[in-house]
PDB file of C-alpha atoms in Angstrom:
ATOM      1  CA  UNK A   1      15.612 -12.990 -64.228  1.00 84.00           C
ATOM      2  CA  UNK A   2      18.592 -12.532 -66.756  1.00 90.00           C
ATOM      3  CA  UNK A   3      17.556 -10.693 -69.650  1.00 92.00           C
ATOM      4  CA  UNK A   4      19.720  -8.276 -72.466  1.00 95.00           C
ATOM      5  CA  UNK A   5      19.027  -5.154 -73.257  1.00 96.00           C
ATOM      6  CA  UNK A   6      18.490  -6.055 -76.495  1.00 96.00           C
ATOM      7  CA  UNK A   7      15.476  -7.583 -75.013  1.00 95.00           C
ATOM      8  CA  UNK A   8      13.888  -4.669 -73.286  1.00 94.00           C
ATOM      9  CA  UNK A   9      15.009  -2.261 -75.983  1.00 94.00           C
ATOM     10  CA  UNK A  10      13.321  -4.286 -78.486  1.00 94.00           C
ATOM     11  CA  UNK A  11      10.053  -4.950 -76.079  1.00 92.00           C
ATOM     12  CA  UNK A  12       9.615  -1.160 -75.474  1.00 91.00           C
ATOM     13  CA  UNK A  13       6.372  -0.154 -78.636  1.00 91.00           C
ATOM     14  CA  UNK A  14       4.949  -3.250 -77.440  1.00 92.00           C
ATOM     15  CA  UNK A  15       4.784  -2.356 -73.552  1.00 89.00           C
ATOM     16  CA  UNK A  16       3.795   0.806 -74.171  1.00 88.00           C
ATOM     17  CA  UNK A  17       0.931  -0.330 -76.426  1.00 88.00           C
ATOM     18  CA  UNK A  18       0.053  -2.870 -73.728  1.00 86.00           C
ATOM     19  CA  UNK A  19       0.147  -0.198 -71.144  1.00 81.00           C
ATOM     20  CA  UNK A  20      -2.366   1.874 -73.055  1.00 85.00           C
ATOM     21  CA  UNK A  21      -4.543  -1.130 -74.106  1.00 83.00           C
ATOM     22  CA  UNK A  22      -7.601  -2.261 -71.776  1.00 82.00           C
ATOM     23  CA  UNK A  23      -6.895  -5.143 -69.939  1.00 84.00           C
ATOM     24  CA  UNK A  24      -8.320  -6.843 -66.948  1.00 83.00           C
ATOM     25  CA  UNK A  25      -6.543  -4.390 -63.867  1.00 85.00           C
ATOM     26  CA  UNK A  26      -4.534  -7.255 -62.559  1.00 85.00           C
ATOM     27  CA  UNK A  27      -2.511  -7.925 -66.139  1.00 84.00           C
ATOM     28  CA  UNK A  28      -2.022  -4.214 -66.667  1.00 84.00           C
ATOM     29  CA  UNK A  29      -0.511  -3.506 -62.877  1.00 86.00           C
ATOM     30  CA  UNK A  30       1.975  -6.302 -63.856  1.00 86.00           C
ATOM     31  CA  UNK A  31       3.105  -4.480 -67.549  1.00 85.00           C
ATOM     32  CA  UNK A  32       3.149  -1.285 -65.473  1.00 86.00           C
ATOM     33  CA  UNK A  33       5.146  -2.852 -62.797  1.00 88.00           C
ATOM     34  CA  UNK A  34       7.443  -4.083 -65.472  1.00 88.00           C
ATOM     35  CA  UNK A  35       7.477  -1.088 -67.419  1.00 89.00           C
ATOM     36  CA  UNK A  36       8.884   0.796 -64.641  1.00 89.00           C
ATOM     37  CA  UNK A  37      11.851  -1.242 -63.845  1.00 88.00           C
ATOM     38  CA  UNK A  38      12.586  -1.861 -67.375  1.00 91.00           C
ATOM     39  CA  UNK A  39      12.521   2.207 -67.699  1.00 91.00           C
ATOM     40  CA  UNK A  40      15.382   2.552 -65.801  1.00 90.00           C
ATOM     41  CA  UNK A  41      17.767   0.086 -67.675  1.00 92.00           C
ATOM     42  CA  UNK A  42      16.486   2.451 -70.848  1.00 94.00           C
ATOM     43  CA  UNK A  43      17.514   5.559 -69.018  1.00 95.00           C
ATOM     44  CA  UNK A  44      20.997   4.316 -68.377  1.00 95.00           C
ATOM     45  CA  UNK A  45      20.787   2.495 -71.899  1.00 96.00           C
ATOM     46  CA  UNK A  46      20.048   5.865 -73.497  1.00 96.00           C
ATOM     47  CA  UNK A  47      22.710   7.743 -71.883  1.00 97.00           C
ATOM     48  CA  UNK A  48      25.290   5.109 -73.268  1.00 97.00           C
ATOM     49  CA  UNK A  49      23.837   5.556 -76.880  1.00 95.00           C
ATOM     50  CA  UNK A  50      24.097   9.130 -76.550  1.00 95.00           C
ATOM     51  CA  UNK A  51      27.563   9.004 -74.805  1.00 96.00           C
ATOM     52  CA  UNK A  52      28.589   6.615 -78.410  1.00 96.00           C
ATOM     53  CA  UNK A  53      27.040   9.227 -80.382  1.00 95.00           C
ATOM     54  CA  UNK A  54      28.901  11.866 -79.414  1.00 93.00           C
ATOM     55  CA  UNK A  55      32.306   9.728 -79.637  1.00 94.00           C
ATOM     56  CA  UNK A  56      31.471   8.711 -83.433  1.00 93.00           C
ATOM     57  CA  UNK A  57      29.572  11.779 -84.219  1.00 91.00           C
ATOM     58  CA  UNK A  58      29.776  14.833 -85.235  1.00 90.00           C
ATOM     59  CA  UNK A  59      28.107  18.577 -84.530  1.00 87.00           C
ATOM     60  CA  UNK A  60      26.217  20.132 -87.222  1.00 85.00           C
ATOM     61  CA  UNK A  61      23.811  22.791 -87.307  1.00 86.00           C
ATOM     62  CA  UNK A  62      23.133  21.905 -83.045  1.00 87.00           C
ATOM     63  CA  UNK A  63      22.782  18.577 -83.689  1.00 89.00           C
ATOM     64  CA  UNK A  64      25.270  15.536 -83.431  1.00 90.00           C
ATOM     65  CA  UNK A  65      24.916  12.548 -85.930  1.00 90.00           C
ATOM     66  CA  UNK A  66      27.091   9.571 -86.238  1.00 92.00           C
ATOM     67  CA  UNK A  67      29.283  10.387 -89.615  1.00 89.00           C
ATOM     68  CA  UNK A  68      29.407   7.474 -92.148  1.00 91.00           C
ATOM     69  CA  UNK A  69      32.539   6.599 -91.706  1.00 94.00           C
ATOM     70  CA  UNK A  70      31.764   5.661 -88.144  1.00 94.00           C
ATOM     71  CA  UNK A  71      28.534   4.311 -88.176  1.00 95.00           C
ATOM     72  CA  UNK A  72      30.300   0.632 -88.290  1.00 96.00           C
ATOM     73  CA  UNK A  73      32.388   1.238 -85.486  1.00 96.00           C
ATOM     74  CA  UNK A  74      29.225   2.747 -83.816  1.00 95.00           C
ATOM     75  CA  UNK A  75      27.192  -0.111 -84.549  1.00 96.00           C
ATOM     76  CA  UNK A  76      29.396  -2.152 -83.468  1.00 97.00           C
ATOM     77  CA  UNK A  77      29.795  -0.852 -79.816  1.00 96.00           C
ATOM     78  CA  UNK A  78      26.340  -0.337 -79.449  1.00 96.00           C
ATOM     79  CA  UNK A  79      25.708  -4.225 -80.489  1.00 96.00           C
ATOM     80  CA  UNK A  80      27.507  -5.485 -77.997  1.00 97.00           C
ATOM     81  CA  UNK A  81      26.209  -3.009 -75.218  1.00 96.00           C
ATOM     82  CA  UNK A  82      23.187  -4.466 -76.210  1.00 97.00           C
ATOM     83  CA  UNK A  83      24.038  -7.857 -75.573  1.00 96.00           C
ATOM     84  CA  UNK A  84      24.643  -7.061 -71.839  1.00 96.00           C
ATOM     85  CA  UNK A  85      23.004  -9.730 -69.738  1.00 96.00           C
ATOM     86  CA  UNK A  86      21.248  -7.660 -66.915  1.00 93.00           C
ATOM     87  CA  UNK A  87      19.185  -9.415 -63.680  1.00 91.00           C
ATOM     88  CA  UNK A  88      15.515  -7.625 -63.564  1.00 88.00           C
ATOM     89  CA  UNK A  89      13.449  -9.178 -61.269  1.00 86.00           C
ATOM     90  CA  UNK A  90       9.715  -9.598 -62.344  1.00 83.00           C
ATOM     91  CA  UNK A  91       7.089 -12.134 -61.917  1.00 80.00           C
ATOM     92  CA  UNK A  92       6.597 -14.018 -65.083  1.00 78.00           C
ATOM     93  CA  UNK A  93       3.106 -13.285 -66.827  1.00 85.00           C
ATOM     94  CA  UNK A  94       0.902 -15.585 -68.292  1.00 85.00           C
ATOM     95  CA  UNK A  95       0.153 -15.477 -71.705  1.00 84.00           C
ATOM     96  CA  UNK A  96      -3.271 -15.705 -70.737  1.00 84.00           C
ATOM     97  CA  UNK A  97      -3.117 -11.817 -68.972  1.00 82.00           C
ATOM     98  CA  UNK A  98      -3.655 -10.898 -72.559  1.00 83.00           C
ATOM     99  CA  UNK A  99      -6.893 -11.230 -72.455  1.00 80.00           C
ATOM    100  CA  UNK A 100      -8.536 -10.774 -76.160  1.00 84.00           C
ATOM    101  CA  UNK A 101      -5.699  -8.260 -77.117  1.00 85.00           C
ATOM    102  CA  UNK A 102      -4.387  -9.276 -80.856  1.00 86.00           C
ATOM    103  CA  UNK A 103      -0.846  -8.976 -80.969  1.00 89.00           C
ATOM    104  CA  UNK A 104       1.315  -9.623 -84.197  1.00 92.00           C
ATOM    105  CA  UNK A 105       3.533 -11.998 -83.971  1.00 93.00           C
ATOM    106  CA  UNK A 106       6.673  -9.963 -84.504  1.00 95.00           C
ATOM    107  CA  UNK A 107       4.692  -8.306 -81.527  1.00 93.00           C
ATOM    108  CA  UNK A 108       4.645 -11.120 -79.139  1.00 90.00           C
ATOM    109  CA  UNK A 109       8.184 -12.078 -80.380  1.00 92.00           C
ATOM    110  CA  UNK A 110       9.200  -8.855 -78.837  1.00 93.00           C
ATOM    111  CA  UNK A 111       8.125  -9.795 -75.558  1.00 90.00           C
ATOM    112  CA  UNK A 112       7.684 -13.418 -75.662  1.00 90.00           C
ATOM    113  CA  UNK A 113      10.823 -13.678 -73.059  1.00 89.00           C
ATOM    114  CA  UNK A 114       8.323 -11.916 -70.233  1.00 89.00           C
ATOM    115  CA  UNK A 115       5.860 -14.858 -70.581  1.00 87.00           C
ATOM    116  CA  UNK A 116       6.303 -18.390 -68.770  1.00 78.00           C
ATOM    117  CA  UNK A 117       5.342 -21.497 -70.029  1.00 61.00           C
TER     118      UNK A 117
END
């Protein structure tokens, strides 16, 4: 399935909470499942933000921030980096593999693009 990194960056607290919740065994081995192949994409993801940080920032005291005069042209680059369309293949969940679990709805917005119809 097609999906941006924007997507799985912004999914990531929620997984993670899922992946800690209790659910019925089958639903969590599929969040674990996807977890996994979505931690990859945030490996390589995280090694481009860091790789922009270091272009737009700058050392102090050991560590490197993003100056203020840069932070638009960092934004920017990271934006669009995040609108990369990537193919990760998963089997789309249910909405029902929830189970009882109460979500938010800025929760379930977050992952709402894992769920079919």
């Amino acid at each position: 399935m097609k999906v941006s990194l924007f997507e799985i960056y912004s999914s990531v607290s929620v997984l993670n909470k899922l992946v800690d919740l209790a659910l019925p065994a089958k639903s969590s081995y599929k969040f674990v499942k996807i977890m996994k192949k979505f931690n990859d994409e945030l490996k390589i993801l995280e090694d481009e933000r860091q790789k922009l940080i270091n272009k737009y920032g700058q050392e102090k005291e050991g560590m490197v921030t993003v100056q203020e005069q840069n932070k638009e042209a960092f934004l920017k680059e990271f934006g669009e980096l995040l609108e990369t369309q990537i193919d990760v293949d998963w089997d789309p969940i249910s909405i029902d593999a929830l189970g009882s679990v109460e979500l938010s709805v800025a929760e379930i917005t977050k992952i709402q693009f894992l769920f079919r119809d």
